[in-house]
């Protein structure tokens, strides 16, 4: 797991989510959800805010979760949101903005995949299959730390 990359995705996602919560047009304009004058309808603003809060919350979880299962779960949550957004946007956005919005959602999801499966600061622990005495060495290390 590439922890630094996942943390960066989390911080960027949280910041973007908070920005869109305050100014929904930051998401509405590039998504083609504005009128001819570039204004965002009140109903659209209301509809975009829960997505922005979701992004802020999932980004914070990714940025702050302890390494290990909690961070991995936060990354999977972020992936589900990004790929879910891509599917929703593909089905609902007006044609001119659709391709870009879908590509952006998929790209952010891909960055999270790279963080989950990439190399970086990895979790430590015995590696299975590399040598037969890995679990025994781990057991001996635990015994030494107890005494």
mmCIF file of C-alpha atoms in Angstrom, residues 29-143:
data_model
loop_
_atom_site.group_PDB
_atom_site.id
_atom_site.type_symbol
_atom_site.label_atom_id
_atom_site.label_comp_id
_atom_site.label_asym_id
_atom_site.label_seq_id
_atom_site.Cartn_x
_atom_site.Cartn_y
_atom_site.Cartn_z
ATOM 1 C CA UNK A 29 -20.096 24.327 -14.132
ATOM 2 C CA UNK A 30 -17.645 21.693 -15.380
ATOM 3 C CA UNK A 31 -20.444 19.113 -15.232
ATOM 4 C CA UNK A 32 -22.729 21.152 -17.466
ATOM 5 C CA UNK A 33 -25.317 21.608 -14.739
ATOM 6 C CA UNK A 34 -25.771 25.348 -15.234
ATOM 7 C CA UNK A 35 -28.198 27.429 -17.276
ATOM 8 C CA UNK A 36 -27.342 29.476 -20.379
ATOM 9 C CA UNK A 37 -26.005 32.311 -18.204
ATOM 10 C CA UNK A 38 -23.758 29.930 -16.216
ATOM 11 C CA UNK A 39 -25.915 30.007 -13.079
ATOM 12 C CA UNK A 40 -26.572 26.974 -10.925
ATOM 13 C CA UNK A 41 -30.244 26.404 -10.088
ATOM 14 C CA UNK A 42 -31.117 26.263 -6.381
ATOM 15 C CA UNK A 43 -32.307 22.644 -6.679
ATOM 16 C CA UNK A 44 -29.026 21.658 -8.334
ATOM 17 C CA UNK A 45 -27.036 23.392 -5.586
ATOM 18 C CA UNK A 46 -29.060 21.489 -2.986
ATOM 19 C CA UNK A 47 -28.517 18.186 -4.810
ATOM 20 C CA UNK A 48 -24.751 18.637 -5.099
ATOM 21 C CA UNK A 49 -24.087 19.440 -1.446
ATOM 22 C CA UNK A 50 -24.614 15.882 -0.114
ATOM 23 C CA UNK A 51 -22.100 14.609 -2.694
ATOM 24 C CA UNK A 52 -19.673 17.258 -1.533
ATOM 25 C CA UNK A 53 -20.164 16.319 2.140
ATOM 26 C CA UNK A 54 -19.614 12.665 1.182
ATOM 27 C CA UNK A 55 -16.359 13.593 -0.511
ATOM 28 C CA UNK A 56 -15.243 15.680 2.457
ATOM 29 C CA UNK A 57 -16.002 12.854 4.894
ATOM 30 C CA UNK A 58 -14.430 10.093 2.802
ATOM 31 C CA UNK A 59 -11.400 12.274 2.120
ATOM 32 C CA UNK A 60 -10.914 12.924 5.830
ATOM 33 C CA UNK A 61 -11.247 9.204 6.527
ATOM 34 C CA UNK A 62 -8.560 8.466 3.940
ATOM 35 C CA UNK A 63 -6.294 11.207 5.279
ATOM 36 C CA UNK A 64 -6.648 10.263 8.960
ATOM 37 C CA UNK A 65 -7.317 6.504 9.151
ATOM 38 C CA UNK A 66 -4.625 4.460 10.874
ATOM 39 C CA UNK A 67 -2.518 2.332 8.551
ATOM 40 C CA UNK A 68 -3.781 -1.166 7.961
ATOM 41 C CA UNK A 69 -7.384 -2.324 7.666
ATOM 42 C CA UNK A 70 -8.874 1.096 8.489
ATOM 43 C CA UNK A 71 -6.896 2.837 5.746
ATOM 44 C CA UNK A 72 -7.650 0.057 3.288
ATOM 45 C CA UNK A 73 -11.382 0.349 4.079
ATOM 46 C CA UNK A 74 -11.271 4.139 3.625
ATOM 47 C CA UNK A 75 -9.568 3.636 0.245
ATOM 48 C CA UNK A 76 -12.242 1.167 -0.865
ATOM 49 C CA UNK A 77 -14.921 3.648 0.212
ATOM 50 C CA UNK A 78 -13.247 6.336 -1.884
ATOM 51 C CA UNK A 79 -13.017 3.941 -4.841
ATOM 52 C CA UNK A 80 -16.702 3.081 -4.574
ATOM 53 C CA UNK A 81 -17.582 6.777 -4.540
ATOM 54 C CA UNK A 82 -15.397 7.595 -7.564
ATOM 55 C CA UNK A 83 -16.528 4.683 -9.710
ATOM 56 C CA UNK A 84 -20.125 5.162 -8.567
ATOM 57 C CA UNK A 85 -19.894 8.816 -9.595
ATOM 58 C CA UNK A 86 -18.536 7.761 -12.986
ATOM 59 C CA UNK A 87 -21.513 5.463 -13.553
ATOM 60 C CA UNK A 88 -24.024 8.071 -12.370
ATOM 61 C CA UNK A 89 -22.472 10.855 -14.431
ATOM 62 C CA UNK A 90 -22.304 8.667 -17.528
ATOM 63 C CA UNK A 91 -26.021 7.996 -17.235
ATOM 64 C CA UNK A 92 -27.228 11.492 -16.376
ATOM 65 C CA UNK A 93 -24.993 14.350 -17.524
ATOM 66 C CA UNK A 94 -25.607 16.285 -20.716
ATOM 67 C CA UNK A 95 -23.432 15.048 -23.588
ATOM 68 C CA UNK A 96 -20.896 17.912 -23.824
ATOM 69 C CA UNK A 97 -19.699 17.502 -20.227
ATOM 70 C CA UNK A 98 -20.210 13.755 -19.832
ATOM 71 C CA UNK A 99 -16.903 12.412 -21.178
ATOM 72 C CA UNK A 100 -14.744 14.800 -19.173
ATOM 73 C CA UNK A 101 -16.635 14.270 -15.920
ATOM 74 C CA UNK A 102 -16.591 10.482 -16.273
ATOM 75 C CA UNK A 103 -12.892 10.490 -17.173
ATOM 76 C CA UNK A 104 -12.100 12.638 -14.144
ATOM 77 C CA UNK A 105 -14.014 10.325 -11.780
ATOM 78 C CA UNK A 106 -12.323 7.250 -13.231
ATOM 79 C CA UNK A 107 -8.911 8.952 -13.007
ATOM 80 C CA UNK A 108 -9.372 9.729 -9.299
ATOM 81 C CA UNK A 109 -10.486 6.143 -8.736
ATOM 82 C CA UNK A 110 -7.384 4.927 -10.561
ATOM 83 C CA UNK A 111 -5.170 7.014 -8.271
ATOM 84 C CA UNK A 112 -6.778 5.306 -5.274
ATOM 85 C CA UNK A 113 -6.216 1.899 -6.902
ATOM 86 C CA UNK A 114 -2.549 2.857 -7.367
ATOM 87 C CA UNK A 115 -2.409 3.801 -3.692
ATOM 88 C CA UNK A 116 -3.948 0.526 -2.603
ATOM 89 C CA UNK A 117 -1.774 -1.702 -4.739
ATOM 90 C CA UNK A 118 1.306 0.422 -5.358
ATOM 91 C CA UNK A 119 4.564 0.256 -3.516
ATOM 92 C CA UNK A 120 5.430 2.853 -0.961
ATOM 93 C CA UNK A 121 5.498 2.790 2.791
ATOM 94 C CA UNK A 122 4.119 -0.715 3.178
ATOM 95 C CA UNK A 123 2.620 -2.430 6.160
ATOM 96 C CA UNK A 124 5.169 -4.499 8.014
ATOM 97 C CA UNK A 125 4.661 -8.110 8.941
ATOM 98 C CA UNK A 126 5.688 -11.594 7.992
ATOM 99 C CA UNK A 127 5.482 -12.371 4.303
ATOM 100 C CA UNK A 128 3.924 -15.662 3.421
ATOM 101 C CA UNK A 129 5.656 -17.874 0.919
ATOM 102 C CA UNK A 130 9.013 -16.112 0.917
ATOM 103 C CA UNK A 131 10.656 -18.459 3.374
ATOM 104 C CA UNK A 132 9.372 -21.151 5.632
ATOM 105 C CA UNK A 133 10.564 -19.632 8.905
ATOM 106 C CA UNK A 134 8.813 -16.241 8.533
ATOM 107 C CA UNK A 135 6.057 -16.983 11.103
ATOM 108 C CA UNK A 136 8.621 -18.510 13.475
ATOM 109 C CA UNK A 137 10.786 -15.388 13.253
ATOM 110 C CA UNK A 138 7.761 -13.208 13.945
ATOM 111 C CA UNK A 139 6.913 -15.361 16.961
ATOM 112 C CA UNK A 140 10.477 -15.086 18.281
ATOM 113 C CA UNK A 141 10.385 -11.306 17.851
ATOM 114 C CA UNK A 142 7.140 -11.106 19.826
ATOM 115 C CA UNK A 143 8.659 -13.221 22.585
#
